[in-house]
């Protein structure tokens, strides 16, 4: 099996590769060739080095997508994106990367199939940002996509294209509408949702974190571990059970900022909580205020996707996976 991972240097891409390295059969077969791509050259885990080819490529540049698809990968993970805050701040970059690059990938697949039969599986990283207010108390699978951010709009357009290219038989597609991934390891990024991780990750390491929104803000979360599980499950799922509505809301956990902080105090104590500094940011508040807060992901659950049950579990996963079980604070 040939596998292509676009966005392999990002957090989800790296963790996906770690999971594949640890469990070689997780994608449903032996990997003969693994192509890893990002705007900076990714690194393959040692266990995959013998089959991996790592490339620094911007998918939105002319010919980039066609060059990747020329090798006819059987399974493609499209994880690359300009994140929410950056897509809102840089309109042109957001559309170039999140839409133009993705459209080029779909077209490259279609055109490759014109010379000889070719129908790969494409697993696309979408977002619950495709949905926009006003929201019901719980959002079900039938709720329509009316995004209120540029990022959400770009993801929603890609979802429609993915479904249409799948309907036409050019590929087998499935879109994963990710909750906010928390706790994200590493340094803060440009995502408007970044503070949700910052107020947990930084205090756990004994560092101060800024909270730009009110404690009452409610959001939809999943751990990096479960997010990777979504993609590996989607890679092997019987898509006949999914049907034409191939973009799925993923399971997650609905929690307020206050509940996040309470879970942090339970796990790490009051000293960690004291490192959170409240500093309201109207721009961030405006973006986050347009996002969904709670879901009923019935279809995904029926298809076998799973996530955490409480926020303490999410914090403990971060401590185990990123801090070797130790709390710096």
Short mmCIF file of N, CA and C in Angstrom, two decimals, residues 5-20 37-40 42-43 45 79-81 83 125 178-189 191 193-194 197 201 221-231 314 317-318 321-322:
data_model
loop_
_atom_site.label_atom_id
_atom_site.label_comp_id
_atom_site.label_asym_id
_atom_site.label_seq_id
_atom_site.Cartn_x
_atom_site.Cartn_y
_atom_site.Cartn_z
N UNK A 5 0.85 11.52 3.13
CA UNK A 5 0.39 12.37 4.24
C UNK A 5 0.78 13.81 3.92
N UNK A 6 -0.21 14.65 3.69
CA UNK A 6 0.00 16.06 3.41
C UNK A 6 -0.24 16.84 4.70
N UNK A 7 0.75 17.60 5.14
CA UNK A 7 0.69 18.23 6.45
C UNK A 7 1.34 17.35 7.50
N UNK A 8 2.35 16.59 7.07
CA UNK A 8 2.96 15.58 7.94
C UNK A 8 3.82 16.19 9.05
N UNK A 9 4.20 17.46 8.92
CA UNK A 9 5.03 18.09 9.95
C UNK A 9 4.19 18.74 11.05
N UNK A 10 2.89 18.81 10.86
CA UNK A 10 2.01 19.38 11.87
C UNK A 10 1.80 18.44 13.03
N UNK A 11 1.14 18.93 14.05
CA UNK A 11 0.95 18.13 15.26
C UNK A 11 0.19 16.84 14.98
N UNK A 12 -0.94 16.93 14.28
CA UNK A 12 -1.72 15.73 14.00
C UNK A 12 -0.94 14.79 13.08
N UNK A 13 -0.26 15.35 12.09
CA UNK A 13 0.54 14.54 11.18
C UNK A 13 1.62 13.76 11.91
N UNK A 14 2.34 14.44 12.80
CA UNK A 14 3.41 13.77 13.55
C UNK A 14 2.86 12.65 14.43
N UNK A 15 1.76 12.93 15.10
CA UNK A 15 1.19 11.93 15.99
C UNK A 15 0.57 10.77 15.21
N UNK A 16 0.03 11.06 14.05
CA UNK A 16 -0.48 9.99 13.19
C UNK A 16 0.66 9.05 12.80
N UNK A 17 1.79 9.62 12.42
CA UNK A 17 2.94 8.81 12.01
C UNK A 17 3.49 8.00 13.18
N UNK A 18 3.48 8.59 14.37
CA UNK A 18 3.92 7.85 15.56
C UNK A 18 3.02 6.65 15.81
N UNK A 19 1.72 6.84 15.60
CA UNK A 19 0.78 5.73 15.80
C UNK A 19 0.99 4.64 14.76
N UNK A 20 1.21 5.05 13.50
CA UNK A 20 1.46 4.08 12.43
C UNK A 20 2.76 3.32 12.71
N UNK A 37 4.74 15.03 3.32
CA UNK A 37 4.84 16.34 2.69
C UNK A 37 4.38 17.43 3.64
N UNK A 38 5.08 18.57 3.61
CA UNK A 38 4.64 19.77 4.31
C UNK A 38 5.42 20.94 3.74
N UNK A 39 5.10 22.16 4.17
CA UNK A 39 5.84 23.32 3.67
C UNK A 39 7.26 23.34 4.22
N UNK A 40 7.48 22.68 5.35
CA UNK A 40 8.83 22.40 5.82
C UNK A 40 9.00 20.88 5.77
N UNK A 42 9.16 17.26 6.52
CA UNK A 42 8.82 16.45 7.70
C UNK A 42 9.93 15.45 8.01
N UNK A 43 9.79 14.82 9.16
CA UNK A 43 10.71 13.76 9.56
C UNK A 43 9.92 12.49 9.81
N UNK A 45 9.30 8.80 11.50
CA UNK A 45 9.76 7.99 12.64
C UNK A 45 10.74 6.93 12.16
N UNK A 79 -4.08 16.82 5.72
CA UNK A 79 -4.14 17.45 7.04
C UNK A 79 -3.68 18.91 7.01
N UNK A 80 -3.11 19.35 5.90
CA UNK A 80 -2.48 20.67 5.84
C UNK A 80 -3.53 21.78 5.87
N UNK A 81 -3.25 22.85 6.61
CA UNK A 81 -4.18 23.98 6.67
C UNK A 81 -3.52 25.19 7.31
N UNK A 83 -4.44 27.73 10.01
CA UNK A 83 -5.40 27.61 11.10
C UNK A 83 -6.28 28.85 11.23
N UNK A 125 -9.07 16.48 6.70
CA UNK A 125 -9.24 17.12 8.01
C UNK A 125 -10.07 18.38 7.87
N UNK A 178 -13.23 17.98 12.82
CA UNK A 178 -12.53 17.89 14.10
C UNK A 178 -13.07 18.88 15.12
N UNK A 179 -13.24 18.44 16.36
CA UNK A 179 -13.40 19.37 17.47
C UNK A 179 -12.07 20.12 17.68
N UNK A 180 -12.05 21.07 18.58
CA UNK A 180 -10.78 21.68 18.96
C UNK A 180 -9.93 20.65 19.69
N UNK A 181 -8.71 20.47 19.21
CA UNK A 181 -7.81 19.49 19.80
C UNK A 181 -7.12 20.10 21.02
N UNK A 182 -7.26 19.42 22.13
CA UNK A 182 -6.78 19.93 23.40
C UNK A 182 -6.40 18.74 24.28
N UNK A 183 -5.22 18.70 24.82
CA UNK A 183 -4.28 19.80 24.92
C UNK A 183 -3.24 19.62 23.82
N UNK A 184 -3.04 20.66 23.00
CA UNK A 184 -2.05 20.59 21.94
C UNK A 184 -0.65 20.73 22.55
N UNK A 185 0.28 19.85 22.17
CA UNK A 185 1.65 19.97 22.68
C UNK A 185 2.41 21.07 21.96
N UNK A 186 3.58 21.41 22.46
CA UNK A 186 4.45 22.38 21.79
C UNK A 186 4.12 23.81 22.14
N UNK A 187 4.51 24.71 21.24
CA UNK A 187 4.32 26.14 21.47
C UNK A 187 2.95 26.60 20.97
N UNK A 188 2.44 27.72 21.49
CA UNK A 188 1.17 28.26 21.00
C UNK A 188 1.25 28.52 19.49
N UNK A 189 0.12 28.26 18.78
CA UNK A 189 0.07 28.55 17.35
C UNK A 189 -0.88 29.70 17.09
N UNK A 191 -3.88 29.67 15.89
CA UNK A 191 -5.30 29.34 15.94
C UNK A 191 -6.01 30.20 16.99
N UNK A 193 -8.37 29.27 18.63
CA UNK A 193 -8.69 28.35 19.72
C UNK A 193 -7.49 27.98 20.57
N UNK A 194 -6.33 28.52 20.25
CA UNK A 194 -5.10 28.11 20.92
C UNK A 194 -5.13 28.27 22.43
N UNK A 197 -5.88 25.28 24.82
CA UNK A 197 -4.76 24.43 25.20
C UNK A 197 -3.78 25.17 26.09
N UNK A 201 -1.79 23.58 29.15
CA UNK A 201 -0.41 23.15 28.86
C UNK A 201 0.62 23.97 29.62
N UNK A 221 -14.32 19.65 22.56
CA UNK A 221 -12.92 19.27 22.64
C UNK A 221 -12.68 17.78 22.38
N UNK A 222 -11.45 17.49 21.97
CA UNK A 222 -10.99 16.11 21.87
C UNK A 222 -9.48 16.12 22.09
N UNK A 223 -8.94 15.03 22.60
CA UNK A 223 -7.49 14.96 22.81
C UNK A 223 -6.78 14.65 21.50
N UNK A 224 -5.48 14.98 21.40
CA UNK A 224 -4.72 14.58 20.21
C UNK A 224 -4.77 13.07 19.98
N UNK A 225 -4.78 12.30 21.06
CA UNK A 225 -4.81 10.83 20.93
C UNK A 225 -6.08 10.39 20.21
N UNK A 226 -7.22 10.94 20.61
CA UNK A 226 -8.47 10.57 19.95
C UNK A 226 -8.55 11.11 18.54
N UNK A 227 -8.00 12.31 18.31
CA UNK A 227 -8.01 12.88 16.95
C UNK A 227 -7.28 11.97 15.98
N UNK A 228 -6.13 11.46 16.39
CA UNK A 228 -5.40 10.50 15.54
C UNK A 228 -6.25 9.25 15.32
N UNK A 229 -6.95 8.82 16.35
CA UNK A 229 -7.83 7.67 16.21
C UNK A 229 -8.92 7.88 15.17
N UNK A 230 -9.41 9.12 15.06
CA UNK A 230 -10.41 9.41 14.03
C UNK A 230 -9.85 9.10 12.64
N UNK A 231 -8.61 9.53 12.39
CA UNK A 231 -8.03 9.38 11.06
C UNK A 231 -7.68 7.93 10.75
N UNK A 314 -8.75 14.22 29.44
CA UNK A 314 -7.96 14.92 28.42
C UNK A 314 -6.66 15.45 29.01
N UNK A 317 -4.22 12.59 29.72
CA UNK A 317 -3.61 12.10 28.48
C UNK A 317 -2.43 12.98 28.10
N UNK A 318 -2.59 14.29 28.23
CA UNK A 318 -1.49 15.21 27.93
C UNK A 318 -0.30 14.96 28.85
N UNK A 321 1.27 11.57 27.72
CA UNK A 321 1.86 11.54 26.37
C UNK A 321 2.96 12.57 26.16
N UNK A 322 2.89 13.70 26.88
CA UNK A 322 3.82 14.80 26.59
C UNK A 322 4.76 15.15 27.74
#
